[in-house]
Amino acid sequence: MLDHLKNSAPSKREIAQLKNQLEESEFTCAAAVKARKAMEVEIEDLHLQIDDISKAKTGLEEQVSRLQREKNEVQSRLEEDQEDMNELMKKHKAAVAQASRDMAQMNDLQIQLEEANKEKQELQEKVPGPSACCRRGCQRGS
């Protein structure tokens, strides 16, 4: 039986080898625990970054929405202003055309007035004025 124990008992070399394997396993386990903690910290940091990015995205989406509404309002006002300007241009063109017609009519009237004054002067030169008639009449009556 003693022989059996001697044969089944591990040798010093086997014990040293098992001890080395145990130390390596403990070192590997400690490194894995350390790496796990580092990854947990990194994951937490990534979650914080995702939250920040999500908040920034929400803020930017709200800003885009607000700017889109403002753009639509400005576009609408621009279209209204364009319609108003088109209407004013029509009125301006009509006023310019009317002014042109009025100027032509004034020129015609000026020409007619000058012709009438010329005709009046010619008639006055041909026909003696009322004072000449009165003098003749006064001379006849005396």
PDB file of C-alpha atoms in Angstrom:
ATOM      1  CA  MET A   1       0.000   0.000   0.000  1.00  0.00           C
ATOM      2  CA  LEU A   2       2.801   2.373   0.714  1.00  0.00           C
ATOM      3  CA  ASP A   3       4.090   1.615  -2.729  1.00  0.00           C
ATOM      4  CA  HIS A   4       0.745   2.470  -4.140  1.00  0.00           C
ATOM      5  CA  LEU A   5       0.750   5.830  -2.345  1.00  0.00           C
ATOM      6  CA  LYS A   6       4.252   6.525  -3.524  1.00  0.00           C
ATOM      7  CA  ASN A   7       3.284   5.696  -7.102  1.00  0.00           C
ATOM      8  CA  SER A   8       0.045   7.701  -7.004  1.00  0.00           C
ATOM      9  CA  ALA A   9       1.511  10.694  -5.136  1.00  0.00           C
ATOM     10  CA  PRO A  10       2.430  13.563  -7.419  1.00  0.00           C
ATOM     11  CA  SER A  11       6.049  14.358  -7.860  1.00  0.00           C
ATOM     12  CA  LYS A  12       7.594  17.677  -6.920  1.00  0.00           C
ATOM     13  CA  ARG A  13       7.900  18.493 -10.543  1.00  0.00           C
ATOM     14  CA  GLU A  14       4.169  17.889 -11.153  1.00  0.00           C
ATOM     15  CA  ILE A  15       3.305  19.999  -8.106  1.00  0.00           C
ATOM     16  CA  ALA A  16       5.510  22.838  -9.371  1.00  0.00           C
ATOM     17  CA  GLN A  17       3.942  22.539 -12.817  1.00  0.00           C
ATOM     18  CA  LEU A  18       0.404  22.599 -11.348  1.00  0.00           C
ATOM     19  CA  LYS A  19       1.390  25.537  -9.152  1.00  0.00           C
ATOM     20  CA  ASN A  20       2.649  27.441 -12.249  1.00  0.00           C
ATOM     21  CA  GLN A  21      -0.566  26.626 -14.101  1.00  0.00           C
ATOM     22  CA  LEU A  22      -2.601  27.890 -11.135  1.00  0.00           C
ATOM     23  CA  GLU A  23      -0.603  31.145 -11.009  1.00  0.00           C
ATOM     24  CA  GLU A  24      -1.007  31.624 -14.760  1.00  0.00           C
ATOM     25  CA  SER A  25      -4.742  30.983 -14.478  1.00  0.00           C
ATOM     26  CA  GLU A  26      -5.051  33.470 -11.596  1.00  0.00           C
ATOM     27  CA  PHE A  27      -3.054  36.043 -13.605  1.00  0.00           C
ATOM     28  CA  THR A  28      -5.237  35.433 -16.691  1.00  0.00           C
ATOM     29  CA  CYS A  29      -8.377  35.699 -14.550  1.00  0.00           C
ATOM     30  CA  ALA A  30      -7.181  38.971 -12.980  1.00  0.00           C
ATOM     31  CA  ALA A  31      -6.347  40.352 -16.427  1.00  0.00           C
ATOM     32  CA  ALA A  32      -9.792  39.296 -17.696  1.00  0.00           C
ATOM     33  CA  VAL A  33     -11.503  40.957 -14.680  1.00  0.00           C
ATOM     34  CA  LYS A  34      -9.447  44.110 -15.268  1.00  0.00           C
ATOM     35  CA  ALA A  35     -10.294  44.096 -19.000  1.00  0.00           C
ATOM     36  CA  ARG A  36     -13.975  43.536 -18.168  1.00  0.00           C
ATOM     37  CA  LYS A  37     -14.005  46.533 -15.804  1.00  0.00           C
ATOM     38  CA  ALA A  38     -12.276  48.658 -18.446  1.00  0.00           C
ATOM     39  CA  MET A  39     -14.859  47.577 -21.024  1.00  0.00           C
ATOM     40  CA  GLU A  40     -17.696  48.367 -18.606  1.00  0.00           C
ATOM     41  CA  VAL A  41     -16.264  51.865 -18.096  1.00  0.00           C
ATOM     42  CA  GLU A  42     -15.897  52.259 -21.868  1.00  0.00           C
ATOM     43  CA  ILE A  43     -19.474  51.028 -22.427  1.00  0.00           C
ATOM     44  CA  GLU A  44     -20.751  53.507 -19.837  1.00  0.00           C
ATOM     45  CA  ASP A  45     -18.797  56.281 -21.580  1.00  0.00           C
ATOM     46  CA  LEU A  46     -20.279  55.225 -24.920  1.00  0.00           C
ATOM     47  CA  HIS A  47     -23.776  55.300 -23.401  1.00  0.00           C
ATOM     48  CA  LEU A  48     -23.126  58.853 -22.189  1.00  0.00           C
ATOM     49  CA  GLN A  49     -21.873  59.820 -25.646  1.00  0.00           C
ATOM     50  CA  ILE A  50     -24.964  58.255 -27.229  1.00  0.00           C
ATOM     51  CA  ASP A  51     -27.176  60.251 -24.836  1.00  0.00           C
ATOM     52  CA  ASP A  52     -25.317  63.464 -25.682  1.00  0.00           C
ATOM     53  CA  ILE A  53     -25.526  62.746 -29.411  1.00  0.00           C
ATOM     54  CA  SER A  54     -29.217  61.912 -29.093  1.00  0.00           C
ATOM     55  CA  LYS A  55     -29.891  65.188 -27.264  1.00  0.00           C
ATOM     56  CA  ALA A  56     -27.879  67.111 -29.854  1.00  0.00           C
ATOM     57  CA  LYS A  57     -29.752  65.341 -32.655  1.00  0.00           C
ATOM     58  CA  THR A  58     -33.102  66.204 -31.079  1.00  0.00           C
ATOM     59  CA  GLY A  59     -32.014  69.826 -30.701  1.00  0.00           C
ATOM     60  CA  LEU A  60     -30.863  69.971 -34.319  1.00  0.00           C
ATOM     61  CA  GLU A  61     -34.091  68.361 -35.538  1.00  0.00           C
ATOM     62  CA  GLU A  62     -36.082  71.005 -33.635  1.00  0.00           C
ATOM     63  CA  GLN A  63     -33.874  73.724 -35.109  1.00  0.00           C
ATOM     64  CA  VAL A  64     -34.318  72.309 -38.628  1.00  0.00           C
ATOM     65  CA  SER A  65     -38.075  72.177 -38.096  1.00  0.00           C
ATOM     66  CA  ARG A  66     -38.149  75.782 -36.848  1.00  0.00           C
ATOM     67  CA  LEU A  67     -35.972  76.953 -39.749  1.00  0.00           C
ATOM     68  CA  GLN A  68     -38.186  75.079 -42.215  1.00  0.00           C
ATOM     69  CA  ARG A  69     -41.252  76.871 -40.807  1.00  0.00           C
ATOM     70  CA  GLU A  70     -39.453  80.213 -41.028  1.00  0.00           C
ATOM     71  CA  LYS A  71     -38.370  79.425 -44.596  1.00  0.00           C
ATOM     72  CA  ASN A  72     -41.962  78.562 -45.525  1.00  0.00           C
ATOM     73  CA  GLU A  73     -43.208  81.818 -43.967  1.00  0.00           C
ATOM     74  CA  VAL A  74     -40.577  83.855 -45.805  1.00  0.00           C
ATOM     75  CA  GLN A  75     -41.378  82.005 -49.053  1.00  0.00           C
ATOM     76  CA  SER A  76     -45.071  82.765 -48.567  1.00  0.00           C
ATOM     77  CA  ARG A  77     -44.367  86.456 -47.875  1.00  0.00           C
ATOM     78  CA  LEU A  78     -42.071  86.562 -50.888  1.00  0.00           C
ATOM     79  CA  GLU A  79     -44.808  85.154 -53.108  1.00  0.00           C
ATOM     80  CA  GLU A  80     -47.315  87.678 -51.699  1.00  0.00           C
ATOM     81  CA  ASP A  81     -44.827  90.509 -52.215  1.00  0.00           C
ATOM     82  CA  GLN A  82     -44.198  89.305 -55.769  1.00  0.00           C
ATOM     83  CA  GLU A  83     -47.950  89.344 -56.444  1.00  0.00           C
ATOM     84  CA  ASP A  84     -48.193  92.845 -54.954  1.00  0.00           C
ATOM     85  CA  MET A  85     -45.249  94.011 -57.045  1.00  0.00           C
ATOM     86  CA  ASN A  86     -46.803  92.536 -60.203  1.00  0.00           C
ATOM     87  CA  GLU A  87     -50.056  94.374 -59.430  1.00  0.00           C
ATOM     88  CA  LEU A  88     -48.157  97.621 -58.798  1.00  0.00           C
ATOM     89  CA  MET A  89     -46.242  97.182 -62.054  1.00  0.00           C
ATOM     90  CA  LYS A  90     -49.529  96.768 -63.924  1.00  0.00           C
ATOM     91  CA  LYS A  91     -50.853  99.937 -62.285  1.00  0.00           C
ATOM     92  CA  HIS A  92     -47.582 101.746 -63.015  1.00  0.00           C
ATOM     93  CA  LYS A  93     -47.671 100.713 -66.676  1.00  0.00           C
ATOM     94  CA  ALA A  94     -51.310 101.783 -66.893  1.00  0.00           C
ATOM     95  CA  ALA A  95     -50.454 105.127 -65.262  1.00  0.00           C
ATOM     96  CA  VAL A  96     -47.507 105.639 -67.629  1.00  0.00           C
ATOM     97  CA  ALA A  97     -49.719 104.813 -70.614  1.00  0.00           C
ATOM     98  CA  GLN A  98     -52.413 107.206 -69.336  1.00  0.00           C
ATOM     99  CA  ALA A  99     -49.809 109.921 -68.758  1.00  0.00           C
ATOM    100  CA  SER A 100     -48.543 109.390 -72.292  1.00  0.00           C
ATOM    101  CA  ARG A 101     -52.082 109.691 -73.664  1.00  0.00           C
ATOM    102  CA  ASP A 102     -52.660 112.791 -71.530  1.00  0.00           C
ATOM    103  CA  MET A 103     -49.431 114.351 -72.810  1.00  0.00           C
ATOM    104  CA  ALA A 104     -50.445 113.631 -76.402  1.00  0.00           C
ATOM    105  CA  GLN A 105     -53.881 115.133 -75.724  1.00  0.00           C
ATOM    106  CA  MET A 106     -52.267 118.166 -74.073  1.00  0.00           C
ATOM    107  CA  ASN A 107     -50.019 118.597 -77.100  1.00  0.00           C
ATOM    108  CA  ASP A 108     -53.063 118.366 -79.385  1.00  0.00           C
ATOM    109  CA  LEU A 109     -54.923 120.904 -77.235  1.00  0.00           C
ATOM    110  CA  GLN A 110     -51.876 123.178 -77.204  1.00  0.00           C
ATOM    111  CA  ILE A 111     -51.713 123.028 -80.984  1.00  0.00           C
ATOM    112  CA  GLN A 112     -55.476 123.700 -81.195  1.00  0.00           C
ATOM    113  CA  LEU A 113     -55.094 126.615 -78.760  1.00  0.00           C
ATOM    114  CA  GLU A 114     -52.257 128.084 -80.784  1.00  0.00           C
ATOM    115  CA  GLU A 115     -54.266 127.668 -83.983  1.00  0.00           C
ATOM    116  CA  ALA A 116     -57.313 129.272 -82.323  1.00  0.00           C
ATOM    117  CA  ASN A 117     -55.200 132.201 -81.071  1.00  0.00           C
ATOM    118  CA  LYS A 118     -53.677 132.605 -84.502  1.00  0.00           C
ATOM    119  CA  GLU A 119     -57.139 132.481 -86.090  1.00  0.00           C
ATOM    120  CA  LYS A 120     -58.418 134.985 -83.522  1.00  0.00           C
ATOM    121  CA  GLN A 121     -55.557 137.316 -84.258  1.00  0.00           C
ATOM    122  CA  GLU A 122     -56.156 137.007 -87.993  1.00  0.00           C
ATOM    123  CA  LEU A 123     -59.861 137.742 -87.465  1.00  0.00           C
ATOM    124  CA  GLN A 124     -59.071 140.704 -85.258  1.00  0.00           C
ATOM    125  CA  GLU A 125     -56.824 142.085 -87.937  1.00  0.00           C
ATOM    126  CA  LYS A 126     -59.559 141.651 -90.588  1.00  0.00           C
ATOM    127  CA  VAL A 127     -62.436 142.931 -88.507  1.00  0.00           C
ATOM    128  CA  PRO A 128     -62.168 146.252 -86.708  1.00  0.00           C
ATOM    129  CA  GLY A 129     -62.602 146.019 -82.960  1.00  0.00           C
ATOM    130  CA  PRO A 130     -65.655 147.300 -81.025  1.00  0.00           C
ATOM    131  CA  SER A 131     -63.979 150.522 -80.037  1.00  0.00           C
ATOM    132  CA  ALA A 132     -63.555 151.400 -83.703  1.00  0.00           C
ATOM    133  CA  CYS A 133     -67.225 150.740 -84.277  1.00  0.00           C
ATOM    134  CA  CYS A 134     -68.171 152.832 -81.307  1.00  0.00           C
ATOM    135  CA  ARG A 135     -66.126 155.682 -82.601  1.00  0.00           C
ATOM    136  CA  ARG A 136     -67.733 155.469 -85.963  1.00  0.00           C
ATOM    137  CA  GLY A 137     -71.102 155.157 -84.313  1.00  0.00           C
ATOM    138  CA  CYS A 138     -70.371 158.051 -82.092  1.00  0.00           C
ATOM    139  CA  GLN A 139     -69.253 160.074 -85.078  1.00  0.00           C
ATOM    140  CA  ARG A 140     -72.437 159.300 -86.976  1.00  0.00           C
ATOM    141  CA  GLY A 141     -74.568 160.197 -84.100  1.00  0.00           C
ATOM    142  CA  SER A 142     -72.953 163.572 -83.621  1.00  0.00           C
TER     143      SER A 142
END
